[in-house]
């Protein structure tokens, strides 16, 4: 039961931190563009992420006419769940899950994100959305190959695929200094 609660609290805090990260991004962009920014809701806009979330949940659902509606609405949920699996792997003070092959699970979860994109594009039955999903898939696959090669180079220094072991090795000497050419 405690295990489930720690994972649930972790995921709730991830959602809240994403909201405040978008607030930081909006404030930063408003300062660049010489605008006042989102500071109208409460003290310096601290309740703005919650009002954004409320407006997101109260929006009207638009269903394309010839789409496969069930698959069209389920695919983003599958993509969200898939991205939340990655946060459970991350080594915190309390670990939700500690895999011996955590790196391989991380790379597999990154590669599964492609399937939700292609099914979302296909289920809308629009040629433009299919082309957009194919474009985003080609971009994600191209960055995924280089990212996996970079990550595998660092894990070859650690001699383990465990993310906690990776964290413990770089506790005293950061890999930032090894990364310089």
mmCIF file of C-alpha atoms in Angstrom, residues 16-160:
data_model
loop_
_atom_site.group_PDB
_atom_site.id
_atom_site.type_symbol
_atom_site.label_atom_id
_atom_site.label_comp_id
_atom_site.label_asym_id
_atom_site.label_seq_id
_atom_site.Cartn_x
_atom_site.Cartn_y
_atom_site.Cartn_z
ATOM 1 C CA UNK A 16 1.883 19.935 -10.633
ATOM 2 C CA UNK A 17 5.511 20.617 -11.542
ATOM 3 C CA UNK A 18 4.660 20.530 -15.254
ATOM 4 C CA UNK A 19 2.002 23.177 -14.610
ATOM 5 C CA UNK A 20 4.468 25.426 -12.824
ATOM 6 C CA UNK A 21 7.070 24.822 -15.521
ATOM 7 C CA UNK A 22 4.605 26.111 -18.105
ATOM 8 C CA UNK A 23 4.035 29.146 -15.860
ATOM 9 C CA UNK A 24 7.784 29.764 -15.784
ATOM 10 C CA UNK A 25 7.963 29.392 -19.555
ATOM 11 C CA UNK A 26 5.104 31.844 -20.084
ATOM 12 C CA UNK A 27 6.685 34.370 -17.728
ATOM 13 C CA UNK A 28 10.057 34.046 -19.437
ATOM 14 C CA UNK A 29 8.524 34.483 -22.886
ATOM 15 C CA UNK A 30 6.547 37.508 -21.699
ATOM 16 C CA UNK A 31 9.711 39.177 -20.397
ATOM 17 C CA UNK A 32 11.444 38.531 -23.718
ATOM 18 C CA UNK A 33 8.509 40.037 -25.644
ATOM 19 C CA UNK A 34 8.209 42.995 -23.202
ATOM 20 C CA UNK A 35 4.729 42.038 -21.981
ATOM 21 C CA UNK A 36 3.397 41.776 -18.446
ATOM 22 C CA UNK A 37 2.897 37.994 -18.483
ATOM 23 C CA UNK A 38 0.502 35.737 -16.556
ATOM 24 C CA UNK A 39 0.402 37.548 -13.215
ATOM 25 C CA UNK A 40 -3.306 38.359 -12.899
ATOM 26 C CA UNK A 41 -4.440 35.246 -11.019
ATOM 27 C CA UNK A 42 -3.462 35.507 -7.316
ATOM 28 C CA UNK A 43 0.013 36.485 -6.131
ATOM 29 C CA UNK A 44 2.417 36.725 -9.117
ATOM 30 C CA UNK A 45 0.288 34.235 -11.024
ATOM 31 C CA UNK A 46 0.799 31.233 -8.740
ATOM 32 C CA UNK A 47 -2.746 29.945 -9.320
ATOM 33 C CA UNK A 48 -2.455 30.305 -13.105
ATOM 34 C CA UNK A 49 -1.491 26.609 -13.690
ATOM 35 C CA UNK A 50 -4.585 25.487 -11.778
ATOM 36 C CA UNK A 51 -6.865 27.804 -13.764
ATOM 37 C CA UNK A 52 -5.237 26.548 -16.975
ATOM 38 C CA UNK A 53 -5.910 22.957 -15.902
ATOM 39 C CA UNK A 54 -9.523 23.802 -15.054
ATOM 40 C CA UNK A 55 -10.061 25.446 -18.440
ATOM 41 C CA UNK A 56 -8.448 22.441 -20.126
ATOM 42 C CA UNK A 57 -10.873 20.005 -18.486
ATOM 43 C CA UNK A 58 -13.945 22.139 -19.262
ATOM 44 C CA UNK A 59 -13.282 22.499 -22.992
ATOM 45 C CA UNK A 60 -15.646 21.027 -25.537
ATOM 46 C CA UNK A 61 -14.666 17.709 -27.097
ATOM 47 C CA UNK A 62 -14.488 18.028 -30.871
ATOM 48 C CA UNK A 63 -14.840 14.773 -32.787
ATOM 49 C CA UNK A 64 -13.780 14.760 -36.449
ATOM 50 C CA UNK A 65 -16.585 13.561 -38.708
ATOM 51 C CA UNK A 66 -15.094 10.405 -40.236
ATOM 52 C CA UNK A 67 -12.755 9.484 -37.420
ATOM 53 C CA UNK A 68 -12.576 6.401 -35.272
ATOM 54 C CA UNK A 69 -13.692 8.248 -32.125
ATOM 55 C CA UNK A 70 -12.791 5.684 -29.461
ATOM 56 C CA UNK A 71 -9.240 5.206 -30.706
ATOM 57 C CA UNK A 72 -8.950 8.969 -31.319
ATOM 58 C CA UNK A 73 -9.584 9.699 -27.621
ATOM 59 C CA UNK A 74 -7.712 6.717 -26.125
ATOM 60 C CA UNK A 75 -4.379 7.262 -27.918
ATOM 61 C CA UNK A 76 -3.369 10.455 -26.049
ATOM 62 C CA UNK A 77 -4.185 8.731 -22.765
ATOM 63 C CA UNK A 78 -1.934 5.827 -23.750
ATOM 64 C CA UNK A 79 0.826 8.299 -24.648
ATOM 65 C CA UNK A 80 0.451 10.011 -21.260
ATOM 66 C CA UNK A 81 0.613 6.725 -19.354
ATOM 67 C CA UNK A 82 3.659 5.715 -21.360
ATOM 68 C CA UNK A 83 5.439 8.954 -20.486
ATOM 69 C CA UNK A 84 4.562 8.549 -16.805
ATOM 70 C CA UNK A 85 6.329 5.171 -16.763
ATOM 71 C CA UNK A 86 9.582 7.053 -17.264
ATOM 72 C CA UNK A 87 9.091 9.095 -14.088
ATOM 73 C CA UNK A 88 8.716 5.967 -11.983
ATOM 74 C CA UNK A 89 12.172 4.834 -13.141
ATOM 75 C CA UNK A 90 13.890 8.066 -12.130
ATOM 76 C CA UNK A 91 16.045 7.592 -8.968
ATOM 77 C CA UNK A 92 14.579 9.694 -6.147
ATOM 78 C CA UNK A 93 15.091 9.580 -2.399
ATOM 79 C CA UNK A 94 12.444 6.881 -2.362
ATOM 80 C CA UNK A 95 12.508 4.657 -5.416
ATOM 81 C CA UNK A 96 9.216 3.416 -6.744
ATOM 82 C CA UNK A 97 10.855 0.807 -8.955
ATOM 83 C CA UNK A 98 14.478 -0.263 -9.174
ATOM 84 C CA UNK A 99 15.211 -2.322 -12.266
ATOM 85 C CA UNK A 100 18.530 -3.961 -12.968
ATOM 86 C CA UNK A 101 17.874 -3.158 -16.624
ATOM 87 C CA UNK A 102 16.308 0.261 -16.096
ATOM 88 C CA UNK A 103 18.157 1.799 -19.019
ATOM 89 C CA UNK A 104 16.769 -0.749 -21.463
ATOM 90 C CA UNK A 105 13.262 -0.165 -20.107
ATOM 91 C CA UNK A 106 13.831 3.589 -20.553
ATOM 92 C CA UNK A 107 14.860 3.128 -24.184
ATOM 93 C CA UNK A 108 11.902 0.799 -24.825
ATOM 94 C CA UNK A 109 9.458 3.330 -23.373
ATOM 95 C CA UNK A 110 10.942 6.019 -25.605
ATOM 96 C CA UNK A 111 10.458 3.839 -28.656
ATOM 97 C CA UNK A 112 6.850 2.963 -27.729
ATOM 98 C CA UNK A 113 5.878 6.642 -27.921
ATOM 99 C CA UNK A 114 5.913 6.296 -31.685
ATOM 100 C CA UNK A 115 2.938 3.943 -31.677
ATOM 101 C CA UNK A 116 0.566 6.354 -29.954
ATOM 102 C CA UNK A 117 1.533 9.044 -32.479
ATOM 103 C CA UNK A 118 0.905 6.881 -35.525
ATOM 104 C CA UNK A 119 -2.402 5.532 -34.211
ATOM 105 C CA UNK A 120 -3.596 9.064 -33.357
ATOM 106 C CA UNK A 121 -2.840 10.196 -36.891
ATOM 107 C CA UNK A 122 -4.457 7.136 -38.413
ATOM 108 C CA UNK A 123 -7.621 7.247 -36.289
ATOM 109 C CA UNK A 124 -8.546 10.772 -37.373
ATOM 110 C CA UNK A 125 -8.910 9.576 -41.014
ATOM 111 C CA UNK A 126 -7.349 12.762 -42.334
ATOM 112 C CA UNK A 127 -4.459 12.684 -44.758
ATOM 113 C CA UNK A 128 -2.908 15.792 -43.189
ATOM 114 C CA UNK A 129 -2.862 14.328 -39.701
ATOM 115 C CA UNK A 130 -1.365 11.098 -41.030
ATOM 116 C CA UNK A 131 1.370 13.113 -42.746
ATOM 117 C CA UNK A 132 1.960 15.072 -39.525
ATOM 118 C CA UNK A 133 2.202 11.902 -37.469
ATOM 119 C CA UNK A 134 4.644 10.361 -39.947
ATOM 120 C CA UNK A 135 6.745 13.533 -39.775
ATOM 121 C CA UNK A 136 6.808 13.513 -35.967
ATOM 122 C CA UNK A 137 7.638 9.799 -35.957
ATOM 123 C CA UNK A 138 10.598 10.332 -38.266
ATOM 124 C CA UNK A 139 11.838 13.136 -36.018
ATOM 125 C CA UNK A 140 11.466 11.075 -32.855
ATOM 126 C CA UNK A 141 13.225 8.064 -34.360
ATOM 127 C CA UNK A 142 16.105 10.224 -35.591
ATOM 128 C CA UNK A 143 16.716 11.775 -32.167
ATOM 129 C CA UNK A 144 16.176 8.439 -30.458
ATOM 130 C CA UNK A 145 19.101 6.772 -32.228
ATOM 131 C CA UNK A 146 21.581 9.488 -31.266
ATOM 132 C CA UNK A 147 20.202 9.731 -27.714
ATOM 133 C CA UNK A 148 20.496 5.986 -27.161
ATOM 134 C CA UNK A 149 24.091 5.971 -28.420
ATOM 135 C CA UNK A 150 25.025 8.826 -26.079
ATOM 136 C CA UNK A 151 23.330 7.154 -23.109
ATOM 137 C CA UNK A 152 24.953 3.798 -23.849
ATOM 138 C CA UNK A 153 28.390 5.472 -23.874
ATOM 139 C CA UNK A 154 27.817 6.759 -20.349
ATOM 140 C CA UNK A 155 26.478 3.458 -19.106
ATOM 141 C CA UNK A 156 29.517 1.674 -20.491
ATOM 142 C CA UNK A 157 31.530 3.724 -17.983
ATOM 143 C CA UNK A 158 29.276 2.534 -15.169
ATOM 144 C CA UNK A 159 29.162 -1.147 -16.277
ATOM 145 C CA UNK A 160 25.541 -1.412 -15.224
#
